mmCIF file of C-alpha atoms and ligand atoms in Angstrom:
data_model
loop_
_atom_site.group_PDB
_atom_site.id
_atom_site.type_symbol
_atom_site.label_atom_id
_atom_site.label_comp_id
_atom_site.label_asym_id
_atom_site.label_seq_id
_atom_site.Cartn_x
_atom_site.Cartn_y
_atom_site.Cartn_z
ATOM 1 C CA MET A 202 17.939 -27.833 -0.815
ATOM 2 C CA SER A 203 16.693 -27.693 -4.352
ATOM 3 C CA SER A 204 14.992 -30.541 -6.115
ATOM 4 C CA ARG A 205 13.950 -31.343 -9.640
ATOM 5 C CA CYS A 206 10.600 -30.034 -10.743
ATOM 6 C CA ARG A 207 7.708 -32.421 -10.320
ATOM 7 C CA MET A 208 4.060 -32.312 -11.196
ATOM 8 C CA ARG A 209 3.143 -30.658 -7.884
ATOM 9 C CA CYS A 210 4.647 -27.498 -9.250
ATOM 10 C CA VAL A 211 1.742 -27.214 -11.640
ATOM 11 C CA GLY A 212 -1.058 -28.775 -9.648
ATOM 12 C CA ALA A 213 -0.536 -26.819 -6.427
ATOM 13 C CA VAL A 214 -1.071 -23.450 -7.991
ATOM 14 C CA SER A 215 -3.593 -24.024 -10.737
ATOM 15 C CA LEU A 216 -6.363 -21.450 -10.652
ATOM 16 C CA ILE A 217 -9.640 -21.010 -12.419
ATOM 17 C CA THR A 218 -10.538 -17.363 -12.910
ATOM 18 C CA GLY A 219 -13.696 -16.982 -14.897
ATOM 19 C CA TRP A 220 -13.248 -19.203 -17.956
ATOM 20 C CA LEU A 221 -9.448 -18.911 -17.904
ATOM 21 C CA LEU A 222 -7.391 -21.815 -16.611
ATOM 22 C CA TYR A 223 -3.809 -21.046 -15.990
ATOM 23 C CA SER A 224 -0.989 -22.523 -13.969
ATOM 24 C CA ILE A 225 2.662 -21.966 -13.183
ATOM 25 C CA PRO A 226 4.916 -23.916 -15.557
ATOM 26 C CA CYS A 227 7.849 -25.685 -13.929
ATOM 27 C CA GLY A 228 11.153 -23.946 -13.517
ATOM 28 C CA ALA A 229 14.631 -25.424 -13.470
ATOM 29 C CA ALA A 230 14.667 -26.355 -9.776
ATOM 30 C CA ILE A 231 12.480 -25.896 -6.694
ATOM 31 C CA TRP A 232 13.829 -24.208 -3.547
ATOM 32 C CA THR A 233 11.796 -24.345 -0.342
ATOM 33 C CA ALA A 234 12.365 -21.943 2.552
ATOM 34 C CA GLY A 235 11.740 -24.023 5.705
ATOM 35 C CA THR A 236 13.759 -21.793 8.033
ATOM 36 C CA SER A 237 13.289 -18.069 8.622
ATOM 37 C CA GLY A 238 16.205 -15.925 7.479
ATOM 38 C CA LEU A 239 17.671 -13.791 4.738
ATOM 39 C CA TRP A 240 16.888 -14.609 1.113
ATOM 40 C CA THR A 241 20.592 -14.766 0.284
ATOM 41 C CA ASN A 242 21.501 -17.064 3.182
ATOM 42 C CA PRO A 243 21.705 -20.702 1.979
ATOM 43 C CA ALA A 244 20.525 -21.891 5.459
ATOM 44 C CA THR A 245 17.108 -20.351 4.701
ATOM 45 C CA TRP A 246 16.782 -22.803 1.779
ATOM 46 C CA GLY A 247 18.342 -25.897 3.374
ATOM 47 C CA GLY A 248 22.049 -25.019 3.057
ATOM 48 C CA ALA A 249 23.062 -25.568 -0.560
ATOM 49 C CA GLY A 250 22.556 -22.107 -2.028
ATOM 50 C CA PHE A 251 19.589 -19.966 -2.828
ATOM 51 C CA PRO A 252 17.264 -19.558 -5.851
ATOM 52 C CA SER A 253 18.874 -18.622 -9.150
ATOM 53 C CA ASP A 254 17.601 -17.740 -12.615
ATOM 54 C CA THR A 255 14.577 -19.777 -13.891
ATOM 55 C CA ASP A 256 14.137 -21.555 -10.536
ATOM 56 C CA ASP A 257 10.945 -21.892 -8.455
ATOM 57 C CA ALA A 258 10.952 -20.602 -4.873
ATOM 58 C CA ILE A 259 8.469 -21.537 -2.171
ATOM 59 C CA ILE A 260 8.231 -19.911 1.217
ATOM 60 C CA ASN A 261 6.546 -22.264 3.740
ATOM 61 C CA ASN A 262 3.750 -21.350 6.085
ATOM 62 C CA ALA A 263 4.960 -19.609 9.307
ATOM 63 C CA ILE A 264 8.367 -18.835 7.743
ATOM 64 C CA THR A 265 9.642 -15.295 7.226
ATOM 65 C CA VAL A 266 12.122 -14.638 4.444
ATOM 66 C CA THR A 267 13.787 -11.242 4.434
ATOM 67 C CA LEU A 268 14.593 -10.039 0.942
ATOM 68 C CA ASP A 269 17.927 -8.330 1.383
ATOM 69 C CA ASN A 270 18.843 -7.719 -2.299
ATOM 70 C CA ALA A 271 17.445 -8.280 -5.766
ATOM 71 C CA THR A 272 16.409 -11.832 -6.485
ATOM 72 C CA ALA A 273 17.609 -13.716 -9.565
ATOM 73 C CA ASN A 274 15.117 -13.819 -12.439
ATOM 74 C CA LEU A 275 12.939 -16.567 -10.948
ATOM 75 C CA ASN A 276 10.437 -18.695 -12.804
ATOM 76 C CA SER A 277 8.072 -18.517 -9.834
ATOM 77 C CA LEU A 278 7.641 -17.493 -6.209
ATOM 78 C CA THR A 279 4.882 -19.059 -4.114
ATOM 79 C CA ASN A 280 4.657 -17.308 -0.797
ATOM 80 C CA ASN A 281 2.759 -19.215 1.911
ATOM 81 C CA GLY A 282 4.550 -17.406 4.747
ATOM 82 C CA VAL A 283 5.948 -13.863 5.024
ATOM 83 C CA LEU A 284 8.175 -12.096 2.514
ATOM 84 C CA LEU A 285 9.768 -9.028 4.114
ATOM 85 C CA PHE A 286 11.389 -6.487 1.831
ATOM 86 C CA TYR A 287 14.441 -5.138 3.658
ATOM 87 C CA TYR A 288 16.050 -1.702 3.132
ATOM 88 C CA GLY A 289 17.345 -0.889 -0.329
ATOM 89 C CA TRP A 290 14.978 1.378 -2.281
ATOM 90 C CA SER A 291 16.740 0.929 -5.664
ATOM 91 C CA ASN A 292 17.977 -2.679 -5.400
ATOM 92 C CA THR A 293 15.619 -4.761 -3.290
ATOM 93 C CA VAL A 294 13.246 -6.182 -5.905
ATOM 94 C CA LEU A 295 11.519 -9.479 -6.511
ATOM 95 C CA ASN A 296 12.031 -10.591 -10.145
ATOM 96 C CA SER A 297 9.847 -13.559 -11.014
ATOM 97 C CA THR A 298 7.806 -14.611 -14.033
ATOM 98 C CA TRP A 299 5.031 -15.962 -11.802
ATOM 99 C CA VAL A 300 4.157 -14.688 -8.349
ATOM 100 C CA GLN A 301 1.572 -16.356 -6.146
ATOM 101 C CA ILE A 302 0.812 -14.715 -2.791
ATOM 102 C CA ASN A 303 -1.047 -16.954 -0.300
ATOM 103 C CA GLY A 304 0.626 -15.437 2.733
ATOM 104 C CA THR A 305 1.913 -11.872 3.591
ATOM 105 C CA VAL A 306 4.204 -9.428 1.834
ATOM 106 C CA THR A 307 5.495 -6.345 3.662
ATOM 107 C CA HIS A 308 8.497 -4.061 4.003
ATOM 108 C CA MET A 309 10.633 -2.356 6.663
ATOM 109 C CA THR A 310 9.467 0.923 8.109
ATOM 110 C CA ASN A 311 11.042 3.974 6.401
ATOM 111 C CA THR A 312 13.751 5.609 8.517
ATOM 112 C CA ASP A 313 14.310 9.203 7.388
ATOM 113 C CA GLN A 314 13.136 11.581 10.132
ATOM 114 C CA VAL A 315 15.228 14.659 9.225
ATOM 115 C CA GLY A 316 13.735 17.375 7.007
ATOM 116 C CA SER A 317 10.989 19.904 6.727
ATOM 117 C CA PRO A 318 7.404 19.120 5.909
ATOM 118 C CA SER A 319 6.465 20.543 2.493
ATOM 119 C CA VAL A 320 10.072 20.246 1.252
ATOM 120 C CA TYR A 321 9.941 17.147 -0.994
ATOM 121 C CA THR A 322 13.695 16.857 -1.584
ATOM 122 C CA ASP A 323 14.383 16.669 2.159
ATOM 123 C CA TRP A 324 13.072 13.135 2.313
ATOM 124 C CA THR A 325 14.664 9.898 1.154
ATOM 125 C CA PRO A 326 12.549 6.756 1.257
ATOM 126 C CA ASP A 327 14.454 3.520 1.864
ATOM 127 C CA SER A 328 12.015 0.575 1.909
ATOM 128 C CA ARG A 329 9.065 -0.631 -0.171
ATOM 129 C CA VAL A 330 7.460 -3.654 -1.716
ATOM 130 C CA TRP A 331 8.709 -3.847 -5.356
ATOM 131 C CA ILE A 332 7.705 -6.746 -7.612
ATOM 132 C CA VAL A 333 8.678 -7.050 -11.259
ATOM 133 C CA CYS A 334 6.898 -10.052 -12.868
ATOM 134 C CA SER A 335 4.750 -11.301 -15.700
ATOM 135 C CA ASN A 336 1.776 -12.491 -13.626
ATOM 136 C CA LEU A 337 0.877 -11.789 -10.000
ATOM 137 C CA THR A 338 -1.995 -13.468 -8.090
ATOM 138 C CA VAL A 339 -2.967 -12.400 -4.556
ATOM 139 C CA ALA A 340 -5.103 -15.280 -3.197
ATOM 140 C CA PRO A 341 -8.170 -14.526 -1.022
ATOM 141 C CA ALA A 342 -6.152 -15.061 2.168
ATOM 142 C CA GLY A 343 -3.085 -13.372 0.730
ATOM 143 C CA LYS A 344 -2.131 -9.761 1.556
ATOM 144 C CA LEU A 345 0.403 -7.124 0.619
ATOM 145 C CA ASP A 346 0.327 -5.165 3.874
ATOM 146 C CA ALA A 347 2.434 -1.996 4.370
ATOM 147 C CA ASN A 348 0.148 -0.277 6.896
ATOM 148 C CA GLY A 349 2.100 2.276 8.935
ATOM 149 C CA LYS A 350 5.379 1.500 7.061
ATOM 150 C CA GLY A 351 5.857 5.002 5.655
ATOM 151 C CA TYR A 352 7.455 7.928 7.444
ATOM 152 C CA VAL A 353 7.469 7.484 11.285
ATOM 153 C CA ALA A 354 6.166 10.065 13.690
ATOM 154 C CA LYS A 355 8.514 11.546 16.277
ATOM 155 C CA THR A 356 8.071 10.934 20.007
ATOM 156 C CA PRO A 357 7.131 14.177 21.825
ATOM 157 C CA THR A 358 10.042 15.673 23.722
ATOM 158 C CA GLY A 359 8.474 18.778 25.400
ATOM 159 C CA ALA A 360 7.955 20.799 22.272
ATOM 160 C CA GLY A 361 5.416 20.432 19.536
ATOM 161 C CA LEU A 362 6.883 18.345 16.789
ATOM 162 C CA ALA A 363 5.929 18.496 13.138
ATOM 163 C CA GLY A 364 5.060 15.301 11.384
ATOM 164 C CA VAL A 365 7.677 13.407 9.401
ATOM 165 C CA GLY A 366 7.764 13.378 5.548
ATOM 166 C CA PRO A 367 6.921 15.818 2.769
ATOM 167 C CA GLY A 368 3.318 15.892 4.079
ATOM 168 C CA GLY A 369 4.087 15.882 7.763
ATOM 169 C CA GLY A 370 1.292 17.381 9.886
ATOM 170 C CA GLY A 371 1.725 20.399 12.059
ATOM 171 C CA GLY A 372 2.873 19.985 15.634
ATOM 172 C CA THR A 373 2.673 23.429 17.199
ATOM 173 C CA GLY A 374 -0.361 22.842 19.390
ATOM 174 C CA SER A 375 -0.281 22.111 23.076
ATOM 175 C CA ASP A 376 -3.297 19.857 22.917
ATOM 176 C CA TRP A 377 -3.512 18.901 19.270
ATOM 177 C CA ALA A 378 -1.540 18.250 16.105
ATOM 178 C CA GLY A 379 -2.269 18.067 12.369
ATOM 179 C CA GLY A 380 -2.711 14.924 10.298
ATOM 180 C CA GLY A 381 -0.224 13.842 7.665
ATOM 181 C CA GLY A 382 -0.946 14.621 4.000
ATOM 182 C CA TYR A 383 -0.121 12.811 0.759
ATOM 183 C CA GLY A 384 -2.827 12.190 -1.887
ATOM 184 C CA GLY A 385 -5.090 14.436 0.258
ATOM 185 C CA ILE A 386 -4.345 17.168 2.740
ATOM 186 C CA GLY A 387 -4.178 16.052 6.348
ATOM 187 C CA GLY A 388 -6.802 17.262 8.750
ATOM 188 C CA ALA A 389 -6.281 20.395 10.802
ATOM 189 C CA SER A 390 -6.855 20.156 14.515
ATOM 190 C CA GLY A 391 -7.975 22.351 17.357
ATOM 191 C CA VAL A 392 -10.656 24.987 17.777
ATOM 192 C CA GLY A 393 -10.532 27.207 14.707
ATOM 193 C CA GLY A 394 -8.039 24.859 12.957
ATOM 194 C CA LYS A 395 -5.038 26.178 14.845
ATOM 195 C CA THR A 396 -2.692 23.391 13.858
ATOM 196 C CA ALA A 397 -2.512 22.682 10.139
ATOM 197 C CA GLY A 398 -2.604 19.358 8.435
ATOM 198 C CA GLY A 399 0.217 18.349 6.099
ATOM 199 C CA PRO A 400 0.165 19.127 2.314
ATOM 200 C CA THR A 401 -0.113 16.892 -0.727
ATOM 201 C CA TYR A 402 2.916 15.770 -2.794
ATOM 202 C CA GLY A 403 3.981 13.247 -5.383
ATOM 203 C CA SER A 404 2.326 11.844 -8.513
ATOM 204 C CA ALA A 405 -1.236 10.602 -8.953
ATOM 205 C CA ALA A 406 -0.478 8.657 -12.181
ATOM 206 C CA GLU A 407 2.614 6.893 -10.833
ATOM 207 C CA PRO A 408 2.572 7.179 -7.088
ATOM 208 C CA ASN A 409 5.793 5.958 -5.493
ATOM 209 C CA ASP A 410 6.086 7.694 -2.104
ATOM 210 C CA PRO A 411 5.519 6.712 1.509
ATOM 211 C CA GLY A 412 2.783 8.433 3.429
ATOM 212 C CA SER A 413 3.704 11.069 5.995
ATOM 213 C CA SER A 414 3.128 11.065 9.710
ATOM 214 C CA GLY A 415 0.965 13.295 11.834
ATOM 215 C CA GLY A 416 2.470 15.883 14.152
ATOM 216 C CA SER A 417 3.057 15.213 17.852
ATOM 217 C CA CYS A 418 1.791 17.349 20.704
ATOM 218 C CA TYR A 419 3.603 19.782 22.914
ATOM 219 C CA ASN A 420 4.764 18.682 26.311
ATOM 220 C CA TYR A 421 3.356 15.228 26.344
ATOM 221 C CA ASP A 422 4.836 11.786 26.095
ATOM 222 C CA ALA A 423 4.825 8.887 23.660
ATOM 223 C CA ALA A 424 1.166 8.267 24.395
ATOM 224 C CA SER A 425 0.344 11.454 22.458
ATOM 225 C CA LYS A 426 2.506 10.540 19.472
ATOM 226 C CA GLY A 427 1.362 11.014 15.859
ATOM 227 C CA GLY A 428 0.505 8.150 13.625
ATOM 228 C CA ASN A 429 2.934 6.827 10.968
ATOM 229 C CA GLY A 430 2.262 7.181 7.257
ATOM 230 C CA GLY A 431 1.389 4.192 5.076
ATOM 231 C CA GLY A 432 4.017 2.356 3.051
ATOM 232 C CA VAL A 433 4.654 1.635 -0.643
ATOM 233 C CA VAL A 434 3.595 -1.199 -2.910
ATOM 234 C CA ARG A 435 4.894 -1.136 -6.477
ATOM 235 C CA VAL A 436 4.058 -3.863 -9.014
ATOM 236 C CA GLU A 437 5.345 -3.896 -12.611
ATOM 237 C CA ALA A 438 3.722 -6.776 -14.464
ATOM 238 C CA THR A 439 3.819 -7.550 -18.185
ATOM 239 C CA GLY A 440 0.781 -9.884 -17.854
ATOM 240 C CA ARG A 441 -2.220 -10.230 -15.540
ATOM 241 C CA VAL A 442 -2.515 -8.970 -11.987
ATOM 242 C CA THR A 443 -5.252 -10.676 -10.006
ATOM 243 C CA VAL A 444 -6.154 -9.270 -6.592
ATOM 244 C CA ASN A 445 -8.522 -11.578 -4.755
ATOM 245 C CA GLY A 446 -6.982 -10.755 -1.361
ATOM 246 C CA THR A 447 -5.961 -7.315 0.015
ATOM 247 C CA ILE A 448 -3.343 -4.699 -0.715
ATOM 248 C CA THR A 449 -3.284 -2.098 2.088
ATOM 249 C CA VAL A 450 -0.962 0.854 2.814
ATOM 250 C CA ASN A 451 -3.043 2.637 5.423
ATOM 251 C CA GLY A 452 -1.775 5.411 7.721
ATOM 252 C CA ASP A 453 -1.759 4.710 11.438
ATOM 253 C CA ASN A 454 -4.068 6.419 13.895
ATOM 254 C CA GLY A 455 -2.718 9.233 16.013
ATOM 255 C CA LEU A 456 -2.486 8.352 19.699
ATOM 256 C CA SER A 457 -4.619 10.103 22.292
ATOM 257 C CA ASN A 458 -3.565 9.899 25.916
ATOM 258 C CA PRO A 459 -3.980 12.433 27.357
ATOM 259 C CA ARG A 460 -3.418 14.776 24.389
ATOM 260 C CA THR A 461 -3.426 13.900 20.748
ATOM 261 C CA GLY A 462 -1.041 13.287 17.881
ATOM 262 C CA GLY A 463 -2.200 13.653 14.273
ATOM 263 C CA SER A 464 -2.936 10.573 12.218
ATOM 264 C CA GLY A 465 -0.736 9.460 9.348
ATOM 265 C CA SER A 466 -1.602 9.680 5.635
ATOM 266 C CA GLY A 467 -2.146 6.674 3.451
ATOM 267 C CA GLY A 468 0.793 5.478 1.324
ATOM 268 C CA SER A 469 1.035 4.502 -2.319
ATOM 269 C CA ILE A 470 -0.008 1.580 -4.450
ATOM 270 C CA TYR A 471 1.123 1.470 -8.103
ATOM 271 C CA ILE A 472 0.190 -1.462 -10.289
ATOM 272 C CA LYS A 473 1.284 -1.343 -13.889
ATOM 273 C CA CYS A 474 0.096 -4.412 -15.841
ATOM 274 C CA ASN A 475 -1.261 -5.769 -19.111
ATOM 275 C CA SER A 476 -4.625 -6.469 -17.418
ATOM 276 C CA PHE A 477 -6.115 -6.254 -13.919
ATOM 277 C CA THR A 478 -8.827 -8.397 -12.305
ATOM 278 C CA GLY A 479 -9.980 -9.856 -9.039
ATOM 279 C CA THR A 480 -12.490 -9.596 -6.204
ATOM 280 C CA GLY A 481 -10.308 -8.144 -3.369
ATOM 281 C CA VAL A 482 -9.551 -4.826 -1.742
ATOM 282 C CA VAL A 483 -6.986 -2.147 -2.604
ATOM 283 C CA ARG A 484 -6.768 0.491 0.166
ATOM 284 C CA ALA A 485 -4.630 3.525 1.026
ATOM 285 C CA SER A 486 -6.642 5.343 3.631
ATOM 286 C CA GLY A 487 -5.553 7.908 6.196
ATOM 287 C CA GLY A 488 -5.473 7.102 9.896
ATOM 288 C CA THR A 489 -8.496 7.872 11.999
ATOM 289 C CA GLY A 490 -8.479 10.615 14.609
ATOM 290 C CA GLN A 491 -9.267 10.039 18.277
ATOM 291 C CA SER A 492 -11.051 12.076 21.024
ATOM 292 C CA TRP A 493 -9.582 12.054 24.502
ATOM 293 C CA ASP A 494 -11.671 14.925 25.869
ATOM 294 C CA ALA A 495 -13.252 18.157 24.708
ATOM 295 C CA ASN A 496 -9.857 19.850 24.279
ATOM 296 C CA SER A 497 -8.014 16.987 22.646
ATOM 297 C CA MET A 498 -9.116 15.926 19.222
ATOM 298 C CA THR A 499 -6.799 14.214 16.754
ATOM 299 C CA ALA A 500 -6.857 15.005 13.102
ATOM 300 C CA GLY A 501 -7.375 12.370 10.484
ATOM 301 C CA GLY A 502 -4.639 11.553 8.047
ATOM 302 C CA GLY A 503 -5.049 12.397 4.333
ATOM 303 C CA GLY A 504 -5.812 9.607 1.890
ATOM 304 C CA GLY A 505 -2.958 8.067 -0.044
ATOM 305 C CA ARG A 506 -2.562 7.410 -3.755
ATOM 306 C CA VAL A 507 -3.539 4.389 -5.857
ATOM 307 C CA ALA A 508 -2.905 3.968 -9.591
ATOM 308 C CA ILE A 509 -3.867 0.953 -11.721
ATOM 309 C CA VAL A 510 -2.382 1.255 -15.199
ATOM 310 C CA TYR A 511 -3.349 -1.401 -17.781
ATOM 311 C CA ASP A 512 -3.430 -1.935 -21.537
ATOM 312 C CA PRO A 513 -6.929 -0.966 -22.720
ATOM 313 C CA THR A 514 -7.055 -3.680 -25.419
ATOM 314 C CA ALA A 515 -5.946 -6.464 -23.064
ATOM 315 C CA GLN A 516 -8.300 -5.138 -20.392
ATOM 316 C CA SER A 517 -11.274 -5.320 -22.783
ATOM 317 C CA ASN A 518 -10.746 -9.103 -22.915
ATOM 318 C CA GLU A 519 -10.369 -9.469 -19.171
ATOM 319 C CA VAL A 520 -12.890 -10.539 -16.520
ATOM 320 C CA MET A 521 -14.326 -7.304 -15.114
ATOM 321 C CA PRO A 522 -12.805 -6.742 -11.700
ATOM 322 C CA SER A 523 -14.999 -6.188 -8.613
ATOM 323 C CA VAL A 524 -12.083 -4.885 -6.502
ATOM 324 C CA ALA A 525 -12.988 -2.302 -3.902
ATOM 325 C CA PHE A 526 -10.747 0.749 -3.861
ATOM 326 C CA ASP A 527 -10.420 3.005 -0.820
ATOM 327 C CA VAL A 528 -8.338 6.196 -0.679
ATOM 328 C CA SER A 529 -10.396 7.903 1.973
ATOM 329 C CA GLY A 530 -9.034 10.393 4.426
ATOM 330 C CA GLY A 531 -9.289 9.502 8.066
ATOM 331 C CA VAL A 532 -12.202 10.941 9.980
ATOM 332 C CA GLY A 533 -11.041 13.216 12.803
ATOM 333 C CA GLY A 534 -12.036 13.558 16.417
ATOM 334 C CA ALA A 535 -15.267 15.169 17.546
ATOM 335 C CA ILE A 536 -14.333 18.686 16.492
ATOM 336 C CA PRO A 537 -15.225 18.806 12.785
ATOM 337 C CA PHE A 538 -12.068 20.769 11.771
ATOM 338 C CA SER A 539 -10.164 17.531 12.266
ATOM 339 C CA ARG A 540 -11.366 15.961 9.035
ATOM 340 C CA SER A 541 -9.022 15.307 6.142
ATOM 341 C CA ASP A 542 -9.106 15.081 2.356
ATOM 342 C CA SER A 543 -9.470 11.864 0.381
ATOM 343 C CA GLY A 544 -6.518 10.805 -1.712
ATOM 344 C CA THR A 545 -6.323 9.967 -5.412
ATOM 345 C CA LEU A 546 -7.304 6.924 -7.442
ATOM 346 C CA TYR A 547 -5.940 6.890 -10.968
ATOM 347 C CA LEU A 548 -7.177 4.407 -13.624
ATOM 348 C CA THR A 549 -6.231 4.209 -17.287
ATOM 349 C CA ASP A 550 -9.773 4.774 -18.491
ATOM 350 C CA THR A 551 -13.400 4.639 -17.374
ATOM 351 C CA ARG A 552 -14.198 1.006 -18.066
ATOM 352 C CA PHE A 553 -14.407 -0.060 -14.397
ATOM 353 C CA MET A 554 -17.109 2.512 -13.723
ATOM 354 C CA SER A 555 -20.616 3.182 -14.712
ATOM 355 C CA SER A 556 -21.481 6.127 -16.978
ATOM 356 C CA ARG A 557 -22.368 8.109 -13.824
ATOM 357 C CA ALA A 558 -18.768 8.139 -12.575
ATOM 358 C CA VAL A 559 -16.968 11.485 -12.229
ATOM 359 C CA PHE A 560 -13.683 12.039 -14.033
ATOM 360 C CA THR A 561 -11.143 14.773 -14.326
ATOM 361 C CA ASN A 562 -8.191 14.328 -16.636
ATOM 362 C CA GLY A 563 -7.910 10.614 -16.066
ATOM 363 C CA LEU A 564 -8.494 10.872 -12.329
ATOM 364 C CA ALA A 565 -11.425 8.739 -11.409
ATOM 365 C CA LEU A 566 -13.398 8.848 -8.169
ATOM 366 C CA CYS A 567 -16.200 6.402 -7.600
ATOM 367 C CA PHE A 568 -17.951 4.345 -4.933
ATOM 368 C CA ARG A 569 -18.732 0.709 -5.093
ATOM 369 C CA ASP A 570 -21.748 -0.721 -3.326
ATOM 370 C CA SER A 571 -22.117 -4.435 -2.682
ATOM 371 C CA THR A 572 -22.507 -5.308 -6.329
ATOM 372 C CA ASN A 573 -22.018 -2.316 -8.628
ATOM 373 C CA TRP A 574 -19.730 0.531 -9.354
ATOM 374 C CA ILE A 575 -21.569 3.797 -8.734
ATOM 375 C CA SER A 576 -20.513 7.414 -9.015
ATOM 376 C CA GLY A 577 -19.302 9.180 -5.942
ATOM 377 C CA GLY A 578 -17.039 12.174 -6.025
ATOM 378 C CA LEU A 579 -16.210 14.404 -3.139
ATOM 379 C CA THR A 580 -18.668 15.786 -0.684
ATOM 380 C CA ALA A 581 -17.798 19.189 0.684
ATOM 381 C CA MET A 582 -18.260 19.256 4.441
ATOM 382 C CA PRO A 583 -19.771 22.565 5.596
ATOM 383 C CA PHE A 584 -17.184 23.499 8.171
ATOM 384 C CA GLY A 585 -15.855 26.645 6.585
ATOM 385 C CA ASN A 586 -12.615 25.135 5.394
ATOM 386 C CA SER A 587 -12.249 24.694 1.657
ATOM 387 C CA HIS A 588 -10.058 21.614 1.876
ATOM 388 C CA VAL A 589 -11.996 19.858 4.561
ATOM 389 C CA ARG A 590 -13.600 17.076 2.615
ATOM 390 C CA GLU A 591 -14.220 13.430 2.999
ATOM 391 C CA ALA A 592 -14.916 10.620 0.582
ATOM 392 C CA THR A 593 -14.832 6.871 0.758
ATOM 393 C CA LEU A 594 -14.068 4.772 -2.278
ATOM 394 C CA GLY A 595 -15.259 1.220 -2.075
ATOM 395 C CA ARG A 596 -16.464 -0.541 1.025
ATOM 396 C CA ARG A 597 -14.987 0.145 4.427
ATOM 397 C CA SER A 598 -14.345 -2.588 6.945
HETATM 398 CA CA1 CA B 610 16.019 13.642 5.181
#
């Protein structure tokens, strides 16, 4: 049931960020989801309809609302529970002037499992987090979590199975399989690198693809399945995006029992905004490999892709972010050939980094220690494979 806007609309969500005080102005009516269900089902909101243009929507703690179509053009959404984006790549979008994430936002796992690795047009993604807003705030306890929601690995059936997605890892080995690729190449696996990791694909400046899965091993069961790729988070904001919590689209680890599936690659995070700030974590790392025994080493998944695109003038007036970015490739099992490449982090310019940072055509790679941005770049690992590299951006936890 909706109700008229009261003062709590402003007071409950006021934030102080640096010297800036801002709050969510009242919309036309407040709708509160107190029952889990579909966004478009009136029962979710008390039975009298669902949020329409210029309204405020609140999802209560412990309630899951499944977004099954585009929302109206809301004034605000305050999510204290779970907002689940259902299938509908081109129409399932949250439209809201103000978005406050205190709980969890996620999406369905992508379903396409038919196609060839390395053939981009074979793959049709069907679920992602997609937010179109003016201002988005992810509170310290809030999270946009699409870990393992990209392309899903196949269960072994007696033959080696390639990974799923444009960067699916190889699956020809009896005891090992390659990691999925995306922003970075997936790790190869096996003595001499017999089973290849998956390739890179997609855009660094506007990433919008799910991560790919690792391959699955020959003649073993579900316990040797590859890891799924990471999912997709897309934010288009005309104002400020503040990330004090976490945004993660990591690939899953390959399973190892008794043989090994390749790990999944990280997915994509694209944030286009006027300005960006916060103290949280943005991560699209590949899954970590496992070691069952000396003949069974899983490959790591390649890193995903992160792009933060802002207006340089607006950003120059913004509180400097201390967000940690991580697009690392997953570390493989004990055999060093199992390592993978890091992914890509794209930023509009160099202002987030010290003068020591390394840049190539707008692509920035850097580390952050506990207090400062420091330069990083890639470290070549001396294992005789030109694309076997590893890098970590930001802190790992
Ligand atoms: Ca397909």
